[in-house]
PDB file of C-alpha atoms in Angstrom:
ATOM      1  CA  MET A 163     130.804 128.096  67.410  1.00  0.00           C
ATOM      2  CA  LEU A 164     129.209 130.663  69.688  1.00  0.00           C
ATOM      3  CA  MET A 165     125.564 131.420  69.470  1.00  0.00           C
ATOM      4  CA  GLU A 166     124.731 135.082  69.167  1.00  0.00           C
ATOM      5  CA  GLY A 167     123.258 136.414  72.388  1.00  0.00           C
ATOM      6  CA  SER A 168     124.662 133.563  74.478  1.00  0.00           C
ATOM      7  CA  ILE A 169     126.236 134.222  77.860  1.00  0.00           C
ATOM      8  CA  LEU A 170     129.607 133.033  76.547  1.00  0.00           C
ATOM      9  CA  SER A 171     129.690 135.537  73.681  1.00  0.00           C
ATOM     10  CA  HIS A 172     128.775 138.289  76.146  1.00  0.00           C
ATOM     11  CA  ILE A 173     131.639 137.298  78.455  1.00  0.00           C
ATOM     12  CA  ILE A 174     134.177 137.189  75.602  1.00  0.00           C
ATOM     13  CA  GLU A 175     133.120 140.618  74.354  1.00  0.00           C
ATOM     14  CA  ARG A 176     133.493 142.088  77.847  1.00  0.00           C
ATOM     15  CA  MET A 177     136.971 140.551  78.198  1.00  0.00           C
ATOM     16  CA  ARG A 178     138.204 141.970  74.867  1.00  0.00           C
ATOM     17  CA  GLN A 179     137.632 145.455  76.157  1.00  0.00           C
ATOM     18  CA  LYS A 180     139.852 145.082  79.258  1.00  0.00           C
ATOM     19  CA  ASP A 181     143.622 145.241  79.972  1.00  0.00           C
ATOM     20  CA  ASP A 182     145.493 142.231  81.453  1.00  0.00           C
ATOM     21  CA  ILE A 183     144.662 142.843  85.150  1.00  0.00           C
ATOM     22  CA  GLU A 184     141.101 143.761  84.368  1.00  0.00           C
ATOM     23  CA  ARG A 185     140.895 140.704  82.096  1.00  0.00           C
ATOM     24  CA  PHE A 186     142.028 138.454  84.918  1.00  0.00           C
ATOM     25  CA  ASP A 187     139.476 139.980  87.285  1.00  0.00           C
ATOM     26  CA  GLU A 188     136.838 139.817  84.593  1.00  0.00           C
ATOM     27  CA  SER A 189     137.777 136.201  83.760  1.00  0.00           C
ATOM     28  CA  PHE A 190     137.509 135.173  87.373  1.00  0.00           C
ATOM     29  CA  THR A 191     134.178 136.960  87.743  1.00  0.00           C
ATOM     30  CA  ALA A 192     132.965 135.387  84.521  1.00  0.00           C
ATOM     31  CA  PHE A 193     134.109 131.985  85.764  1.00  0.00           C
ATOM     32  CA  LEU A 194     132.090 132.441  88.946  1.00  0.00           C
ATOM     33  CA  GLU A 195     129.062 133.719  87.031  1.00  0.00           C
ATOM     34  CA  LEU A 196     129.262 130.840  84.599  1.00  0.00           C
ATOM     35  CA  GLY A 197     129.620 128.358  87.448  1.00  0.00           C
ATOM     36  CA  HIS A 198     126.555 129.800  89.142  1.00  0.00           C
ATOM     37  CA  TYR A 199     124.662 129.761  85.839  1.00  0.00           C
ATOM     38  CA  LEU A 200     125.584 126.114  85.204  1.00  0.00           C
ATOM     39  CA  PHE A 201     124.764 125.109  88.771  1.00  0.00           C
ATOM     40  CA  ALA A 202     121.352 126.781  88.597  1.00  0.00           C
ATOM     41  CA  HIS A 203     120.553 125.096  85.309  1.00  0.00           C
ATOM     42  CA  SER A 204     121.859 121.735  86.475  1.00  0.00           C
ATOM     43  CA  GLU A 205     119.370 121.899  89.348  1.00  0.00           C
ATOM     44  CA  GLU A 206     116.572 122.609  86.850  1.00  0.00           C
ATOM     45  CA  LEU A 207     117.776 119.759  84.666  1.00  0.00           C
ATOM     46  CA  ARG A 208     117.841 117.379  87.629  1.00  0.00           C
ATOM     47  CA  GLU A 209     114.260 118.296  88.485  1.00  0.00           C
ATOM     48  CA  GLU A 210     113.192 117.836  84.872  1.00  0.00           C
ATOM     49  CA  HIS A 211     114.999 114.482  84.773  1.00  0.00           C
ATOM     50  CA  LYS A 212     113.200 113.326  87.924  1.00  0.00           C
ATOM     51  CA  GLU A 213     109.879 114.351  86.404  1.00  0.00           C
ATOM     52  CA  MET A 214     110.733 112.553  83.154  1.00  0.00           C
ATOM     53  CA  VAL A 215     111.605 109.364  85.085  1.00  0.00           C
ATOM     54  CA  LYS A 216     108.258 109.572  86.894  1.00  0.00           C
ATOM     55  CA  LEU A 217     106.392 110.060  83.622  1.00  0.00           C
ATOM     56  CA  ARG A 218     108.195 107.133  81.991  1.00  0.00           C
ATOM     57  CA  ALA A 219     107.335 104.899  84.948  1.00  0.00           C
ATOM     58  CA  LYS A 220     103.709 106.022  84.781  1.00  0.00           C
ATOM     59  CA  LEU A 221     103.600 105.336  81.038  1.00  0.00           C
ATOM     60  CA  ALA A 222     105.110 101.870  81.506  1.00  0.00           C
ATOM     61  CA  LEU A 223     102.528 101.103  84.207  1.00  0.00           C
ATOM     62  CA  GLU A 224      99.693 102.301  81.966  1.00  0.00           C
ATOM     63  CA  LYS A 225     100.975 100.151  79.093  1.00  0.00           C
ATOM     64  CA  GLU A 226     101.156  97.112  81.385  1.00  0.00           C
ATOM     65  CA  GLU A 227      97.629  97.746  82.671  1.00  0.00           C
ATOM     66  CA  LYS A 228      96.377  98.090  79.096  1.00  0.00           C
ATOM     67  CA  ARG A 229      98.105  94.844  78.098  1.00  0.00           C
ATOM     68  CA  LYS A 230      96.574  93.003  81.067  1.00  0.00           C
ATOM     69  CA  ALA A 231      93.120  94.402  80.311  1.00  0.00           C
ATOM     70  CA  HIS A 232      93.489  93.281  76.686  1.00  0.00           C
ATOM     71  CA  GLU A 233      94.474  89.781  77.840  1.00  0.00           C
ATOM     72  CA  GLU A 234      91.471  89.666  80.190  1.00  0.00           C
ATOM     73  CA  VAL A 235      89.111  90.685  77.369  1.00  0.00           C
ATOM     74  CA  ASN A 236      90.596  88.023  75.099  1.00  0.00           C
ATOM     75  CA  ALA A 237      90.242  85.384  77.826  1.00  0.00           C
ATOM     76  CA  ALA A 238      86.623  86.424  78.472  1.00  0.00           C
ATOM     77  CA  MET A 239      85.849  86.226  74.752  1.00  0.00           C
ATOM     78  CA  GLU A 240      87.432  82.778  74.559  1.00  0.00           C
ATOM     79  CA  ARG A 241      85.410  81.577  77.571  1.00  0.00           C
ATOM     80  CA  ALA A 242      82.220  83.003  76.027  1.00  0.00           C
ATOM     81  CA  MET A 243      82.936  81.194  72.746  1.00  0.00           C
ATOM     82  CA  GLN A 244      83.600  77.920  74.580  1.00  0.00           C
ATOM     83  CA  ASP A 245      80.433  78.357  76.646  1.00  0.00           C
ATOM     84  CA  PHE A 246      78.408  79.017  73.503  1.00  0.00           C
ATOM     85  CA  LYS A 247      79.923  76.043  71.646  1.00  0.00           C
ATOM     86  CA  SER A 248      78.882  73.749  74.477  1.00  0.00           C
ATOM     87  CA  SER A 249      75.478  75.361  75.042  1.00  0.00           C
ATOM     88  CA  LYS A 250      71.992  74.002  74.307  1.00  0.00           C
ATOM     89  CA  ASP A 251      71.509  76.746  71.700  1.00  0.00           C
ATOM     90  CA  MET A 252      74.544  75.520  69.760  1.00  0.00           C
ATOM     91  CA  GLU A 253      73.322  71.926  69.952  1.00  0.00           C
ATOM     92  CA  ASP A 254      69.947  73.073  68.591  1.00  0.00           C
ATOM     93  CA  ILE A 255      71.703  74.938  65.749  1.00  0.00           C
ATOM     94  CA  LYS A 256      73.789  71.842  64.893  1.00  0.00           C
ATOM     95  CA  ILE A 257      70.731  69.580  64.902  1.00  0.00           C
ATOM     96  CA  ASP A 258      68.714  72.025  62.796  1.00  0.00           C
ATOM     97  CA  PHE A 259      71.585  72.339  60.306  1.00  0.00           C
ATOM     98  CA  ALA A 260      72.028  68.573  60.096  1.00  0.00           C
ATOM     99  CA  GLN A 261      68.301  68.038  59.473  1.00  0.00           C
ATOM    100  CA  LYS A 262      68.148  70.711  56.757  1.00  0.00           C
ATOM    101  CA  SER A 263      71.294  69.351  55.115  1.00  0.00           C
ATOM    102  CA  PHE A 264      69.861  65.823  55.151  1.00  0.00           C
ATOM    103  CA  LEU A 265      66.544  66.966  53.708  1.00  0.00           C
ATOM    104  CA  GLU A 266      68.254  68.964  50.944  1.00  0.00           C
ATOM    105  CA  GLY A 267      70.524  66.082  50.060  1.00  0.00           C
ATOM    106  CA  PHE A 268      73.857  67.358  51.242  1.00  0.00           C
TER     107      PHE A 268
END
């Protein structure tokens, strides 16, 4: 299925209007034009592919950095909780709670 306005439909229409010799010449010219067109676009596609690979690598690195930062935050929170549990303030809270519970009959 040819797309209207595509280079291929243009080439076919030009070839229909020619006799055999002119068709051969036109076919060869079209072949060269198409080859040049494909080569030019393949270069663009290669550049876009390289850029996409770079962006994917950058995204993967950012995800890894985010994961590591999240792990560091979790570890810091865990250390803070452990420090608090073993702190004088926590001991005071435990003693105060135990005294109130005892006085209230729990």
